[in-house]
């Protein structure tokens, strides 16, 4: 967190010699009220439990969780409101390797007034390259179904389909078109990542079935147009897809 003093709680620190500001358990931090904000970053399926432990301590400062799927956090967010704990559902749309000298897009899933929450969160992430987008909480996971779910799914499909070819990877890459090379490089960004994280992004999103249905329908449409040698229909498909992907 650029510009902030940060203490860390991480179970991986258990057994490590004591160092000021480094803890292996939340219970070892006696006074949470001394912190202006508490950032919760945990595996997706563990986030509700970790967040609940923080909320039950009723810290005075803001709590900011950064899970990429939010719906499964509903019960603990309701509990936070009951206890008067301010929790912000923030989603950085980039990974740890992102340069701080490039645009840093955050999506805030606001549980109340959008502008009020924007103002509260901006004080913690203010940076020359910060781009903060605020959406109503229920809209977040539907957006992520397409921005993350479909994007990851298309790379998984690409790699999984290529395995069915039986062609040696060396032969594929030695003859690769520019399009294949770009797709392969993009797919490998997903395929070389944590499988548990990518599975959770799929399974925990309640809108995944909408994405899967659209994917099946799209493949069926393309297959039908190709088999029917329908030039007009294929052109219209490409036009519609281009419009869907082109920013005004």
Short mmCIF file of C-alpha atoms in Angstrom, two decimals:
data_model
loop_
_atom_site.label_atom_id
_atom_site.label_comp_id
_atom_site.label_asym_id
_atom_site.label_seq_id
_atom_site.Cartn_x
_atom_site.Cartn_y
_atom_site.Cartn_z
CA UNK A 1 0.00 0.00 0.00
CA UNK A 2 1.92 3.00 -1.28
CA UNK A 3 2.19 5.81 1.24
CA UNK A 4 0.95 3.80 4.25
CA UNK A 5 2.67 2.13 7.18
CA UNK A 6 1.57 -1.50 7.16
CA UNK A 7 1.55 -4.29 9.74
CA UNK A 8 0.96 -7.83 8.48
CA UNK A 9 -0.99 -10.83 9.77
CA UNK A 10 -0.20 -14.07 7.93
CA UNK A 11 -0.45 -17.67 9.21
CA UNK A 12 2.76 -18.36 7.26
CA UNK A 13 4.59 -16.30 9.89
CA UNK A 14 3.90 -18.88 12.59
CA UNK A 15 7.19 -20.10 14.03
CA UNK A 16 9.11 -17.14 12.66
CA UNK A 17 11.02 -15.14 15.32
CA UNK A 18 8.96 -12.23 16.63
CA UNK A 19 9.31 -9.00 14.65
CA UNK A 20 7.37 -5.81 15.42
CA UNK A 21 4.46 -5.42 13.01
CA UNK A 22 4.41 -9.05 11.88
CA UNK A 23 1.80 -11.44 13.33
CA UNK A 24 0.66 -14.96 12.58
CA UNK A 25 -2.82 -14.58 14.18
CA UNK A 26 -5.34 -11.78 14.53
CA UNK A 27 -5.61 -12.67 18.21
CA UNK A 28 -2.00 -11.52 18.67
CA UNK A 29 -2.94 -7.95 17.71
CA UNK A 30 -4.21 -6.43 20.93
CA UNK A 31 -5.56 -3.10 19.65
CA UNK A 32 -7.22 -2.98 16.23
CA UNK A 33 -8.41 0.57 16.88
CA UNK A 34 -4.91 1.94 16.33
CA UNK A 35 -5.23 1.20 12.60
CA UNK A 36 -6.81 3.65 10.16
CA UNK A 37 -7.82 0.70 7.98
CA UNK A 38 -7.68 -3.09 8.03
CA UNK A 39 -7.18 -4.75 4.65
CA UNK A 40 -8.48 -8.31 4.34
CA UNK A 41 -6.83 -10.30 1.55
CA UNK A 42 -7.35 -14.06 1.84
CA UNK A 43 -8.19 -17.02 -0.43
CA UNK A 44 -11.70 -16.58 -1.83
CA UNK A 45 -13.28 -19.47 0.04
CA UNK A 46 -11.64 -18.35 3.31
CA UNK A 47 -12.52 -14.67 3.07
CA UNK A 48 -15.90 -14.91 4.87
CA UNK A 49 -14.28 -16.60 7.89
CA UNK A 50 -11.32 -14.20 8.02
CA UNK A 51 -13.54 -11.16 7.54
CA UNK A 52 -15.95 -12.36 10.23
CA UNK A 53 -13.09 -12.68 12.74
CA UNK A 54 -12.13 -9.05 12.08
CA UNK A 55 -15.71 -7.78 12.20
CA UNK A 56 -16.40 -9.44 15.56
CA UNK A 57 -13.54 -7.40 17.02
CA UNK A 58 -15.52 -4.24 16.09
CA UNK A 59 -12.60 -2.10 14.93
CA UNK A 60 -13.22 1.65 14.70
CA UNK A 61 -11.30 2.04 11.44
CA UNK A 62 -12.49 1.02 8.01
CA UNK A 63 -12.24 -2.63 7.00
CA UNK A 64 -11.47 -3.15 3.30
CA UNK A 65 -11.83 -6.61 1.78
CA UNK A 66 -10.50 -7.28 -1.72
CA UNK A 67 -12.15 -10.54 -2.81
CA UNK A 68 -12.82 -10.86 -6.53
CA UNK A 69 -16.25 -12.40 -5.87
CA UNK A 70 -18.56 -10.74 -3.33
CA UNK A 71 -21.90 -12.60 -3.10
CA UNK A 72 -20.68 -15.20 -0.60
CA UNK A 73 -19.72 -12.35 1.76
CA UNK A 74 -23.33 -11.20 2.22
CA UNK A 75 -23.90 -12.77 5.68
CA UNK A 76 -20.76 -11.28 7.22
CA UNK A 77 -21.44 -7.89 5.62
CA UNK A 78 -24.91 -7.90 7.17
CA UNK A 79 -23.32 -8.76 10.52
CA UNK A 80 -20.85 -5.88 10.10
CA UNK A 81 -23.69 -3.42 9.60
CA UNK A 82 -25.42 -4.78 12.71
CA UNK A 83 -22.26 -4.15 14.73
CA UNK A 84 -21.64 -0.73 13.20
CA UNK A 85 -18.40 -1.84 11.51
CA UNK A 86 -17.63 -0.06 8.23
CA UNK A 87 -16.63 -2.66 5.62
CA UNK A 88 -15.83 -1.70 2.03
CA UNK A 89 -16.03 -4.35 -0.70
CA UNK A 90 -13.16 -3.31 -2.97
CA UNK A 91 -11.82 -5.25 -5.95
CA UNK A 92 -8.41 -4.42 -7.48
CA UNK A 93 -8.64 -5.35 -11.17
CA UNK A 94 -4.96 -6.23 -11.36
CA UNK A 95 -2.43 -8.56 -9.77
CA UNK A 96 0.66 -7.96 -7.61
CA UNK A 97 2.93 -7.72 -10.66
CA UNK A 98 1.11 -4.62 -11.95
CA UNK A 99 3.34 -1.55 -12.21
CA UNK A 100 2.24 1.36 -10.01
CA UNK A 101 3.09 3.60 -12.97
CA UNK A 102 0.22 2.19 -15.02
CA UNK A 103 -3.53 2.66 -14.57
CA UNK A 104 -4.65 0.90 -11.39
CA UNK A 105 -8.35 0.12 -11.76
CA UNK A 106 -10.38 -0.66 -8.64
CA UNK A 107 -14.06 -1.62 -8.59
CA UNK A 108 -15.92 -0.72 -5.40
CA UNK A 109 -19.09 -2.73 -4.76
CA UNK A 110 -20.98 -0.08 -2.79
CA UNK A 111 -23.46 -1.31 -0.20
CA UNK A 112 -24.97 2.13 0.36
CA UNK A 113 -24.70 5.54 -1.26
CA UNK A 114 -22.26 5.27 -4.17
CA UNK A 115 -20.72 8.73 -3.85
CA UNK A 116 -20.42 8.55 -0.08
CA UNK A 117 -18.57 5.24 -0.25
CA UNK A 118 -16.38 6.54 -3.07
CA UNK A 119 -15.22 9.39 -0.85
CA UNK A 120 -14.51 7.07 2.06
CA UNK A 121 -12.42 4.66 -0.01
CA UNK A 122 -10.54 7.23 -2.09
CA UNK A 123 -8.62 8.44 0.95
CA UNK A 124 -6.96 5.01 1.24
CA UNK A 125 -6.13 4.34 -2.42
CA UNK A 126 -5.40 7.86 -3.66
CA UNK A 127 -2.59 7.61 -6.21
CA UNK A 128 -1.82 9.41 -9.51
CA UNK A 129 -2.77 6.31 -11.52
CA UNK A 130 -5.79 5.15 -9.51
CA UNK A 131 -9.02 4.66 -11.47
CA UNK A 132 -11.92 3.93 -9.09
CA UNK A 133 -15.22 2.65 -10.50
CA UNK A 134 -18.18 2.40 -8.11
CA UNK A 135 -21.06 -0.02 -8.79
CA UNK A 136 -23.99 -1.18 -6.65
CA UNK A 137 -23.05 -4.30 -4.68
CA UNK A 138 -25.48 -6.66 -6.50
CA UNK A 139 -24.01 -5.64 -9.87
CA UNK A 140 -20.43 -6.57 -9.01
CA UNK A 141 -20.58 -10.34 -9.43
CA UNK A 142 -22.60 -10.16 -12.65
CA UNK A 143 -19.92 -7.89 -14.12
CA UNK A 144 -17.23 -10.28 -12.91
CA UNK A 145 -19.03 -13.21 -14.52
CA UNK A 146 -18.10 -11.64 -17.87
CA UNK A 147 -14.90 -9.77 -17.00
CA UNK A 148 -13.29 -12.64 -15.10
CA UNK A 149 -15.47 -15.73 -15.53
CA UNK A 150 -15.77 -15.59 -19.31
CA UNK A 151 -12.21 -14.34 -19.85
CA UNK A 152 -10.80 -17.18 -17.76
CA UNK A 153 -13.23 -19.68 -19.30
CA UNK A 154 -12.18 -18.79 -22.85
CA UNK A 155 -8.52 -19.38 -21.97
CA UNK A 156 -9.33 -22.66 -20.24
CA UNK A 157 -11.36 -23.75 -23.26
CA UNK A 158 -8.55 -22.80 -25.62
CA UNK A 159 -5.96 -24.79 -23.71
CA UNK A 160 -8.26 -27.74 -23.07
CA UNK A 161 -9.30 -27.92 -26.74
CA UNK A 162 -5.66 -27.81 -27.89
CA UNK A 163 -4.88 -30.83 -25.69
CA UNK A 164 -7.39 -32.77 -27.82
CA UNK A 165 -5.35 -32.07 -30.97
CA UNK A 166 -2.59 -34.50 -30.03
CA UNK A 167 -0.10 -32.22 -31.82
CA UNK A 168 3.30 -31.73 -30.24
CA UNK A 169 3.58 -28.25 -28.65
CA UNK A 170 6.88 -27.69 -30.48
CA UNK A 171 5.14 -28.25 -33.81
CA UNK A 172 2.32 -25.88 -32.86
CA UNK A 173 4.66 -23.08 -31.83
CA UNK A 174 7.11 -23.52 -34.70
CA UNK A 175 4.25 -23.03 -37.18
CA UNK A 176 2.17 -20.66 -35.07
CA UNK A 177 0.26 -17.77 -36.58
CA UNK A 178 0.38 -14.43 -34.79
CA UNK A 179 -3.19 -15.04 -33.61
CA UNK A 180 -2.38 -18.45 -32.12
CA UNK A 181 0.75 -17.11 -30.42
CA UNK A 182 -1.22 -14.28 -28.79
CA UNK A 183 -3.96 -16.67 -27.64
CA UNK A 184 -1.42 -19.15 -26.28
CA UNK A 185 0.45 -16.44 -24.35
CA UNK A 186 -2.79 -15.14 -22.86
CA UNK A 187 -4.04 -18.63 -21.99
CA UNK A 188 -0.77 -19.46 -20.25
CA UNK A 189 -1.22 -16.48 -17.92
CA UNK A 190 -4.30 -18.29 -16.60
CA UNK A 191 -3.03 -21.87 -16.90
CA UNK A 192 0.16 -21.07 -14.98
CA UNK A 193 -1.80 -19.52 -12.10
CA UNK A 194 -3.31 -20.96 -8.92
CA UNK A 195 -5.97 -23.56 -9.89
CA UNK A 196 -7.81 -23.14 -6.56
CA UNK A 197 -8.24 -19.41 -7.14
CA UNK A 198 -9.50 -19.84 -10.69
CA UNK A 199 -11.89 -22.63 -9.71
CA UNK A 200 -13.29 -20.48 -6.88
CA UNK A 201 -13.79 -17.54 -9.24
CA UNK A 202 -15.97 -19.84 -11.33
CA UNK A 203 -17.84 -21.73 -8.61
CA UNK A 204 -18.53 -18.85 -6.21
CA UNK A 205 -20.04 -16.58 -8.86
CA UNK A 206 -23.83 -17.05 -8.86
CA UNK A 207 -23.99 -15.69 -12.43
CA UNK A 208 -21.74 -18.36 -13.96
CA UNK A 209 -24.68 -20.27 -15.48
CA UNK A 210 -25.63 -17.20 -17.52
CA UNK A 211 -22.08 -17.05 -18.88
CA UNK A 212 -21.92 -20.79 -19.62
CA UNK A 213 -25.28 -20.70 -21.40
CA UNK A 214 -24.17 -17.77 -23.56
CA UNK A 215 -20.92 -19.62 -24.40
CA UNK A 216 -22.78 -22.75 -25.49
CA UNK A 217 -25.24 -20.67 -27.56
CA UNK A 218 -22.40 -18.75 -29.20
CA UNK A 219 -20.55 -21.92 -30.18
CA UNK A 220 -23.75 -23.48 -31.54
CA UNK A 221 -24.47 -20.34 -33.59
CA UNK A 222 -20.96 -20.22 -35.04
CA UNK A 223 -21.09 -23.93 -35.89
CA UNK A 224 -24.47 -23.49 -37.56
CA UNK A 225 -23.30 -20.53 -39.66
CA UNK A 226 -20.10 -22.32 -40.71
CA UNK A 227 -21.85 -25.57 -41.59
CA UNK A 228 -24.45 -23.62 -43.57
CA UNK A 229 -21.76 -21.52 -45.27
CA UNK A 230 -23.86 -18.49 -44.30
CA UNK A 231 -21.70 -15.52 -45.32
CA UNK A 232 -24.29 -12.89 -44.48
CA UNK A 233 -25.01 -14.39 -41.07
CA UNK A 234 -21.31 -14.80 -40.30
CA UNK A 235 -20.63 -11.19 -41.23
CA UNK A 236 -23.47 -10.01 -38.99
CA UNK A 237 -22.13 -12.17 -36.13
CA UNK A 238 -18.73 -10.49 -36.45
CA UNK A 239 -20.33 -7.04 -36.66
CA UNK A 240 -22.41 -7.62 -33.53
CA UNK A 241 -19.44 -9.04 -31.63
CA UNK A 242 -17.27 -6.10 -32.64
CA UNK A 243 -19.93 -3.65 -31.44
CA UNK A 244 -20.16 -5.50 -28.11
CA UNK A 245 -16.42 -5.14 -27.58
CA UNK A 246 -15.88 -1.62 -28.90
CA UNK A 247 -15.97 1.27 -26.46
CA UNK A 248 -17.83 4.31 -27.79
#
